[in-house]
Amino acid sequence: MEDLVNQLKVQIIKALKLEDVKPEDINPTAPLFGDGLGLDSIDALELIVLLEKEYGLRVENAASAKKIFSSIKSMADYIAEHKKA
Amino acid sequence: MQIYINGLGNVSPQNTLDNSSFLEEIKYHQDYFKVVEPNYKEFISPAAARRMGKVIKMGVAAANYCLRDAKVENPDAIITGTGMGCLEDTENFLCNILNNKEQFLTPTSFIQSTHNTVGAQIALLLTCNNYNFTYVHRDLSFESAFVDSILLLKEGEASNVLLGGVDEITPNHYSIHAKKGLWKTGAQTSEFFNKNSDGTIPGEGATFFSLSSSPKDPYATVLAVEMLFNTNSKEDLKKVLDRILSSNNIQSKDIDLILLGANGDKEGDRVYSEFKENFFKENNSAAFKNLCGEYSTSSAFGVWLASQILKKKEIPTCVSVSRTPDKEVNKILLYNHYCGNHSLILLSSC
């Protein structure tokens, strides 16, 4: 799981061009939106595409998206659970 | 009503952003002119900059510098001209479509690829909800924006306008047009006026002006901005020139410097030679594109250069004049053309 979290951090930094952020700066349980990384709605679309492109996972509805994208840890949990299936 | 240029901001292939220095050394480039990029963190927060392509950052930096120079916090209008818009983001978006077989399209490049993104980002960062317009009229984009700015000021709908011309070049754009034979490929920009090779050398830049109906330590006064579309008629050009001269109550001999958009291409430069020969044979002349390259809004660089010459009362040594001026330069006429589209801009010292 730790490897997946670290991989996600690197992918998110690259996809969202967070040039001044290092993987170790990101708290995996901190919120991605609002506080924490302070991402916005355009970033949310980028993260949806990242999940589909890198892990083949589609987010089916807005309610589940809110939960999946609450933190890097929650994204990693979702990937781990659904990749197994 | 007089229109004054009260502030300048220029991100170009030369060191032009700092208005206190004036082309003290000339920078040469390989293949094409690339802008000297400033430290964008002085103008844009890292959070805001992360999604911006190069041309947007160039535009925002030049616009910010210009507003500081003119001591304007929030302009009454932001009017931008661009021939090619945000090329880098457009290419990214199109490449993503191809590389990912029309799947996984991310929104950022698409959002940033529209031509009005530069003007929009300037407004967003200033929280400026005023008039905001972008002109995309190929090689007359900057001039069209200029005319709109003057109309707004003259009609009293704005007391100050932020006017800009922005265009960027990318390696893809360069190589595609090289195949069409438009460029002196593989050249150093020092070979700009090499008459033994066809084509020109392209460039890029973001140049902004703060225009106002009230002078505030101005650089220059704008006396005329005129355009001619799709013509190579000497008579058409003469009519416009006569109108410019008569409306300003001057004669051709009163123009101290003709600033020409000659770009090193044999065929195109013949038009400039004829213009000089036909209408301003006795006047002093100089060129400016050997400093910035050829691009859709390069006339904005020419207006910047003319404004600086008029205020600083000096012509930098890197600008070659046909002869040493025997009197102070008080009136400059900028003439630019590309593929049958012509523009004439007359500026005066204040």
Coordinates of C-alpha atoms in Angstrom, one line a residue:
Chain A
M1 CA 0.0 0.0 0.0
E2 CA 2.8 2.4 0.8
D3 CA 4.3 1.9 -2.6
L4 CA 1.0 2.6 -4.2
V5 CA 0.6 5.8 -2.1
N6 CA 4.1 7.0 -3.2
Q7 CA 3.4 6.2 -6.8
L8 CA 0.1 8.2 -6.6
K9 CA 1.9 11.1 -5.1
V10 CA 4.4 11.2 -8.0
Q11 CA 1.7 10.8 -10.6
I12 CA -0.5 13.6 -9.1
I13 CA 2.5 16.0 -8.8
K14 CA 3.2 15.4 -12.5
A15 CA -0.4 15.5 -13.7
L16 CA -1.3 18.6 -11.8
K17 CA 2.1 20.3 -12.4
L18 CA 2.6 20.9 -8.7
E19 CA 6.2 22.0 -9.4
D20 CA 7.0 23.3 -5.9
V21 CA 5.6 20.2 -4.1
K22 CA 7.7 17.1 -3.3
P23 CA 6.1 13.6 -2.6
E24 CA 7.3 13.8 1.0
D25 CA 5.5 17.1 1.5
I26 CA 2.1 15.5 0.9
N27 CA 0.3 14.0 3.9
P28 CA -1.5 11.0 2.4
T29 CA -4.5 11.4 4.8
A30 CA -4.8 15.2 4.3
P31 CA -7.7 16.5 2.2
L32 CA -7.0 17.0 -1.5
F33 CA -9.5 19.8 -1.9
G34 CA -10.0 23.0 0.1
D35 CA -7.3 22.6 2.8
G36 CA -4.4 20.2 2.3
L37 CA -3.2 20.4 -1.3
G38 CA -5.9 23.0 -2.1
L39 CA -7.0 21.4 -5.4
D40 CA -10.0 22.7 -7.4
S41 CA -12.6 21.4 -9.7
I42 CA -10.3 21.3 -12.8
D43 CA -7.9 19.2 -10.8
A44 CA -10.8 16.9 -9.9
L45 CA -11.3 16.2 -13.6
E46 CA -7.5 15.6 -14.1
L47 CA -7.6 13.1 -11.2
I48 CA -10.6 11.2 -12.8
V49 CA -8.6 10.9 -16.0
L50 CA -5.5 9.8 -14.1
L51 CA -7.4 7.0 -12.4
E52 CA -8.8 5.8 -15.8
K53 CA -5.6 6.2 -17.7
E54 CA -3.2 4.7 -15.2
Y55 CA -5.3 2.2 -13.4
G56 CA -8.2 1.5 -15.8
L57 CA -10.8 2.5 -13.2
R58 CA -13.8 4.6 -13.9
V59 CA -15.6 6.7 -11.3
E60 CA -19.3 6.0 -11.8
N61 CA -21.0 8.7 -9.8
A62 CA -20.4 12.0 -8.0
A63 CA -21.2 10.5 -4.6
S64 CA -18.5 7.9 -4.8
A65 CA -16.1 10.4 -6.3
K66 CA -16.4 12.6 -3.2
K67 CA -15.3 9.7 -1.1
I68 CA -12.6 8.4 -3.4
F69 CA -10.9 11.8 -3.9
S70 CA -11.0 12.9 -0.3
S71 CA -7.3 12.1 0.2
I72 CA -4.4 10.2 -1.5
K73 CA -4.9 7.4 1.0
S74 CA -8.6 7.0 0.0
M75 CA -7.6 7.0 -3.7
A76 CA -5.0 4.3 -3.0
D77 CA -7.6 2.2 -1.0
Y78 CA -10.1 2.5 -4.0
I79 CA -7.4 1.4 -6.5
A80 CA -6.2 -1.5 -4.3
E81 CA -9.8 -2.7 -3.7
H82 CA -10.9 -2.5 -7.3
K83 CA -7.7 -3.6 -9.0
K84 CA -7.9 -6.9 -7.0
A85 CA -11.5 -7.5 -8.2
Chain B
M1 CA -8.6 64.0 -27.7
Q2 CA -5.0 62.8 -27.4
I3 CA -4.1 59.2 -26.6
Y4 CA -1.1 58.7 -24.5
I5 CA 1.1 55.6 -23.9
N6 CA 1.7 55.9 -20.1
G7 CA 3.2 52.5 -19.4
L8 CA 5.1 49.6 -21.2
G9 CA 5.8 46.0 -20.4
N10 CA 7.6 43.8 -22.9
V11 CA 8.7 40.2 -22.6
S12 CA 10.7 39.7 -25.8
P13 CA 13.8 37.9 -27.2
Q14 CA 15.8 40.8 -25.8
N15 CA 16.2 42.1 -22.3
T16 CA 13.3 44.5 -22.5
L17 CA 11.2 44.0 -19.4
D18 CA 13.2 46.5 -17.3
N19 CA 12.3 49.9 -18.8
S20 CA 15.2 51.6 -17.1
S21 CA 17.6 49.9 -19.5
F22 CA 17.2 50.1 -23.3
L23 CA 18.6 47.4 -25.5
E24 CA 22.1 47.8 -24.1
E25 CA 23.2 44.4 -25.6
I26 CA 21.6 42.4 -28.3
K27 CA 20.8 38.7 -27.8
Y28 CA 21.2 36.2 -30.6
H29 CA 19.4 32.9 -30.9
Q30 CA 19.7 29.7 -32.9
D31 CA 16.9 28.8 -35.4
Y32 CA 14.4 31.3 -34.0
F33 CA 14.0 34.1 -31.5
K34 CA 13.0 32.9 -28.1
V35 CA 11.8 35.2 -25.3
V36 CA 14.1 36.0 -22.4
E37 CA 11.8 34.7 -19.7
P38 CA 11.6 36.7 -16.5
N39 CA 11.3 35.2 -13.0
Y40 CA 7.6 34.6 -13.2
K41 CA 7.3 34.2 -9.5
E42 CA 7.6 38.0 -9.2
F43 CA 4.3 38.3 -11.1
I44 CA 2.4 35.1 -10.6
S45 CA 2.0 32.8 -7.5
P46 CA 3.2 29.2 -8.1
A47 CA -0.4 28.0 -7.5
A48 CA -1.7 30.2 -10.3
A49 CA 1.2 29.6 -12.6
R50 CA 1.1 25.8 -12.6
R51 CA -1.5 25.5 -15.3
M52 CA -0.3 28.4 -17.4
G53 CA 1.5 27.7 -20.7
K54 CA 4.5 29.9 -21.7
V55 CA 2.5 32.5 -23.7
I56 CA 0.1 33.0 -20.8
K57 CA 3.0 33.6 -18.3
M58 CA 4.7 35.9 -20.8
G59 CA 1.5 37.9 -21.2
V60 CA 0.6 38.1 -17.5
A61 CA 4.2 39.2 -16.6
A62 CA 4.3 41.9 -19.4
A63 CA 0.8 43.1 -18.5
N64 CA 1.7 43.3 -14.8
Y65 CA 4.9 45.1 -15.4
C66 CA 3.1 47.6 -17.7
L67 CA 0.4 48.4 -15.1
R68 CA 3.1 49.0 -12.5
D69 CA 5.0 51.2 -14.9
A70 CA 1.8 53.3 -15.5
K71 CA 0.8 53.1 -11.9
V72 CA -2.6 51.7 -12.8
E73 CA -4.1 49.1 -10.4
N74 CA -7.1 48.0 -12.4
P75 CA -7.6 49.0 -16.1
D76 CA -11.0 50.0 -17.5
A77 CA -10.5 47.5 -20.3
I78 CA -8.1 44.7 -21.3
I79 CA -7.7 44.3 -25.1
T80 CA -5.4 41.7 -26.5
G81 CA -4.3 40.8 -30.0
T82 CA -2.9 37.4 -30.9
G83 CA -2.4 35.8 -34.3
M84 CA -1.8 32.2 -33.1
G85 CA -3.0 32.2 -29.5
C86 CA -1.8 29.6 -27.0
L87 CA 0.1 27.3 -29.4
E88 CA 1.8 25.1 -26.7
D89 CA -1.5 24.2 -25.0
T90 CA -3.2 23.7 -28.4
E91 CA -0.4 21.3 -29.4
N92 CA -0.6 19.5 -26.1
F93 CA -4.4 19.0 -26.5
L94 CA -4.1 17.7 -30.1
C95 CA -1.1 15.5 -29.2
N96 CA -3.1 14.0 -26.3
I97 CA -6.0 13.2 -28.7
L98 CA -3.6 11.4 -31.1
N99 CA -1.4 9.7 -28.5
N100 CA -4.4 8.4 -26.4
K101 CA -6.6 7.5 -29.4
E102 CA -9.2 10.1 -28.4
Q103 CA -9.4 8.8 -24.8
F104 CA -8.3 10.2 -21.5
L105 CA -8.5 13.9 -22.5
T106 CA -7.6 16.1 -19.7
P107 CA -9.3 19.5 -19.4
T108 CA -6.3 21.8 -18.6
S109 CA -4.7 22.0 -22.1
F110 CA -8.2 22.4 -23.7
I111 CA -9.2 25.2 -21.3
Q112 CA -5.9 27.0 -21.8
S113 CA -5.7 26.6 -25.6
T114 CA -8.3 29.2 -26.4
H115 CA -7.0 32.5 -27.9
N116 CA -8.5 34.7 -25.2
T117 CA -6.8 32.9 -22.3
V118 CA -4.1 35.5 -21.9
G119 CA -6.5 38.4 -21.6
A120 CA -8.7 36.3 -19.3
Q121 CA -5.9 35.3 -17.0
I122 CA -4.8 38.9 -16.7
A123 CA -8.3 39.8 -15.7
L124 CA -8.7 36.9 -13.3
L125 CA -5.5 37.8 -11.5
L126 CA -6.4 41.5 -11.3
T127 CA -10.1 40.7 -10.4
C128 CA -10.9 42.9 -13.3
N129 CA -14.5 42.6 -14.5
N130 CA -14.3 45.3 -17.1
Y131 CA -14.4 45.1 -20.9
N132 CA -12.2 42.3 -22.1
F133 CA -11.7 41.4 -25.7
T134 CA -9.2 39.5 -27.8
Y135 CA -8.7 40.1 -31.5
V136 CA -7.5 37.2 -33.6
H137 CA -7.0 38.8 -37.0
R138 CA -3.8 37.1 -38.1
D139 CA -1.1 39.7 -38.8
L140 CA -3.4 42.6 -37.9
S141 CA -4.5 41.3 -34.6
F142 CA -2.5 43.8 -32.5
E143 CA -3.5 46.7 -34.7
S144 CA -7.2 45.7 -34.4
A145 CA -6.9 45.6 -30.7
F146 CA -5.1 49.0 -30.9
V147 CA -8.0 50.6 -32.9
D148 CA -10.6 49.2 -30.4
S149 CA -8.6 50.7 -27.5
I150 CA -8.5 54.1 -29.2
L151 CA -12.3 54.0 -29.9
L152 CA -13.0 53.1 -26.3
L153 CA -10.9 56.0 -25.0
K154 CA -12.3 58.5 -27.6
E155 CA -15.9 57.5 -26.8
G156 CA -15.2 58.0 -23.1
E157 CA -16.1 54.4 -22.2
A158 CA -12.7 54.0 -20.6
S159 CA -10.1 56.4 -19.2
N160 CA -7.3 53.8 -19.4
V161 CA -6.9 50.7 -21.4
L162 CA -4.4 47.8 -21.1
L163 CA -3.5 46.9 -24.7
G164 CA -1.3 43.9 -25.6
G165 CA 0.0 41.8 -28.5
V166 CA 1.1 38.2 -27.6
D167 CA 2.3 35.3 -29.6
E168 CA 4.6 32.3 -28.9
I169 CA 6.5 29.9 -31.1
T170 CA 7.0 26.2 -30.4
P171 CA 9.4 23.7 -31.9
N172 CA 6.5 22.0 -33.8
H173 CA 5.3 25.3 -35.2
Y174 CA 8.8 26.1 -36.3
S175 CA 9.4 22.7 -38.0
I176 CA 6.0 22.6 -39.7
H177 CA 6.4 26.0 -41.3
A178 CA 10.0 25.2 -42.1
K179 CA 8.7 22.5 -44.5
K180 CA 6.7 25.3 -46.3
G181 CA 10.0 27.2 -46.8
L182 CA 9.0 30.2 -44.7
W183 CA 12.2 30.3 -42.6
K184 CA 15.9 30.6 -43.0
T185 CA 16.4 27.2 -41.4
G186 CA 19.3 26.5 -39.2
A187 CA 20.3 30.1 -39.1
Q188 CA 21.5 32.3 -36.2
T189 CA 19.3 35.3 -35.6
S190 CA 22.4 37.4 -36.4
E191 CA 21.8 36.4 -40.0
F192 CA 18.4 38.0 -40.1
F193 CA 19.1 40.3 -43.0
N194 CA 21.1 37.8 -45.0
K195 CA 19.8 38.5 -48.5
N196 CA 21.4 35.3 -49.8
S197 CA 18.8 33.1 -48.2
D198 CA 15.0 33.0 -48.6
G199 CA 12.5 33.3 -45.9
T200 CA 12.6 35.0 -42.5
I201 CA 13.4 34.0 -38.9
P202 CA 10.4 33.7 -36.7
G203 CA 10.1 35.0 -33.1
E204 CA 7.7 35.5 -30.2
G205 CA 6.8 38.1 -27.6
A206 CA 4.3 39.7 -25.3
T207 CA 4.1 43.4 -25.3
F208 CA 1.7 45.5 -23.3
F209 CA 0.8 49.2 -23.3
S210 CA -1.2 51.3 -20.8
L211 CA -3.1 53.8 -22.9
S212 CA -5.0 56.7 -21.5
S213 CA -6.6 60.0 -22.4
S214 CA -4.6 61.7 -19.6
P215 CA -0.9 61.9 -19.7
K216 CA 1.1 60.5 -16.8
D217 CA 4.8 60.8 -17.5
P218 CA 4.0 59.4 -21.0
Y219 CA 6.2 57.7 -23.5
A220 CA 4.5 58.9 -26.6
T221 CA 1.2 60.2 -28.1
V222 CA -0.7 58.0 -30.6
L223 CA -1.5 60.0 -33.7
A224 CA -2.8 57.3 -36.0
V225 CA -3.4 53.6 -36.3
E226 CA -4.5 52.5 -39.8
M227 CA -4.9 49.1 -41.5
L228 CA -5.2 48.0 -45.1
F229 CA -6.5 44.5 -45.9
N230 CA -5.6 42.2 -48.7
T231 CA -4.1 44.8 -51.2
N232 CA -0.8 45.5 -52.8
S233 CA -2.0 48.7 -54.4
K234 CA 0.3 51.6 -54.1
E235 CA -2.6 54.0 -54.6
D236 CA -4.5 52.4 -51.6
L237 CA -1.4 52.9 -49.5
K238 CA -1.0 56.5 -50.6
K239 CA -4.6 57.3 -49.8
V240 CA -4.2 56.1 -46.2
L241 CA -0.8 57.9 -45.8
D242 CA -2.3 61.1 -47.1
R243 CA -5.2 60.7 -44.6
I244 CA -2.7 60.2 -41.7
L245 CA -0.6 63.2 -42.7
S246 CA -3.5 65.6 -43.4
S247 CA -5.5 64.7 -40.3
N248 CA -2.4 65.4 -38.2
N249 CA -1.6 68.5 -40.2
I250 CA 1.9 67.3 -41.1
Q251 CA 4.0 66.6 -44.2
S252 CA 6.1 63.5 -44.9
K253 CA 9.3 65.5 -44.2
D254 CA 8.0 66.0 -40.6
I255 CA 8.4 62.3 -39.8
D256 CA 11.8 61.8 -38.3
L257 CA 12.0 58.1 -38.4
I258 CA 10.3 55.4 -40.5
L259 CA 10.3 52.1 -38.6
L260 CA 10.0 49.3 -41.0
G261 CA 8.9 45.7 -40.4
A262 CA 11.5 44.3 -42.9
N263 CA 12.0 40.7 -42.0
G264 CA 14.9 39.5 -44.2
D265 CA 12.8 37.8 -46.8
K266 CA 13.8 39.0 -50.2
E267 CA 10.2 39.1 -51.6
G268 CA 8.6 40.7 -48.6
D269 CA 11.4 43.3 -48.1
R270 CA 10.9 44.5 -51.7
V271 CA 7.6 46.0 -50.4
Y272 CA 9.4 47.9 -47.7
S273 CA 12.0 49.2 -50.2
E274 CA 9.2 50.4 -52.5
F275 CA 7.3 52.0 -49.6
K276 CA 10.4 53.9 -48.6
E277 CA 11.3 54.9 -52.2
N278 CA 7.7 55.9 -53.1
F279 CA 6.7 57.9 -50.1
F280 CA 9.7 58.6 -47.8
K281 CA 12.8 58.7 -49.9
E282 CA 14.4 61.5 -47.9
N283 CA 13.4 60.3 -44.5
N284 CA 15.6 58.4 -42.0
S285 CA 14.6 54.7 -41.6
A286 CA 15.3 51.7 -39.4
A287 CA 14.1 48.1 -38.9
F288 CA 13.1 46.3 -35.7
K289 CA 12.4 42.7 -36.5
N290 CA 16.1 41.8 -36.3
L291 CA 15.5 42.1 -32.5
C292 CA 12.3 40.1 -32.1
G293 CA 11.8 38.0 -35.2
E294 CA 8.7 37.7 -37.4
Y295 CA 5.4 36.8 -35.7
S296 CA 1.8 37.9 -36.1
T297 CA 1.9 40.6 -33.4
S298 CA 5.5 41.7 -33.9
S299 CA 4.3 45.3 -34.7
A300 CA 3.7 45.5 -30.9
F301 CA 7.5 45.2 -30.4
G302 CA 7.9 48.0 -33.0
V303 CA 5.5 50.3 -31.1
W304 CA 7.4 49.5 -27.9
L305 CA 10.7 50.4 -29.6
A306 CA 9.3 53.6 -31.1
S307 CA 7.8 54.6 -27.7
Q308 CA 11.1 54.1 -25.9
I309 CA 13.0 56.1 -28.6
L310 CA 10.6 59.0 -28.3
K311 CA 10.8 59.1 -24.5
K312 CA 14.5 58.4 -24.0
K313 CA 15.5 60.6 -27.0
E314 CA 18.0 58.0 -28.1
I315 CA 18.3 55.3 -30.7
P316 CA 20.1 52.3 -29.3
T317 CA 23.2 51.2 -31.3
C318 CA 21.6 47.8 -32.1
V319 CA 19.0 49.6 -34.2
S320 CA 20.6 50.4 -37.5
V321 CA 19.4 53.7 -39.0
S322 CA 19.9 54.6 -42.6
R323 CA 21.8 57.7 -41.4
T324 CA 22.6 59.4 -38.1
P325 CA 19.7 61.6 -37.2
D326 CA 20.6 65.3 -37.6
K327 CA 17.8 66.3 -35.2
E328 CA 15.8 65.0 -32.3
V329 CA 13.4 62.2 -33.2
N330 CA 9.9 63.5 -32.4
K331 CA 7.7 61.6 -34.9
I332 CA 8.0 57.9 -35.8
L333 CA 5.9 56.1 -38.4
L334 CA 5.8 52.3 -38.1
Y335 CA 5.0 50.5 -41.3
N336 CA 4.4 46.7 -41.2
H337 CA 3.0 44.3 -43.8
Y338 CA 2.6 40.6 -44.3
C339 CA 0.9 38.9 -47.3
G340 CA -1.0 41.9 -48.5
N341 CA -2.1 43.2 -45.1
H342 CA -0.5 46.5 -44.1
S343 CA -0.5 48.6 -41.0
L344 CA 0.6 52.2 -40.3
I345 CA 1.1 53.6 -36.8
L346 CA 2.2 57.1 -36.2
L347 CA 3.5 58.1 -32.8
S348 CA 4.8 61.4 -31.5
S349 CA 6.9 62.5 -28.5
C350 CA 4.9 64.4 -25.8

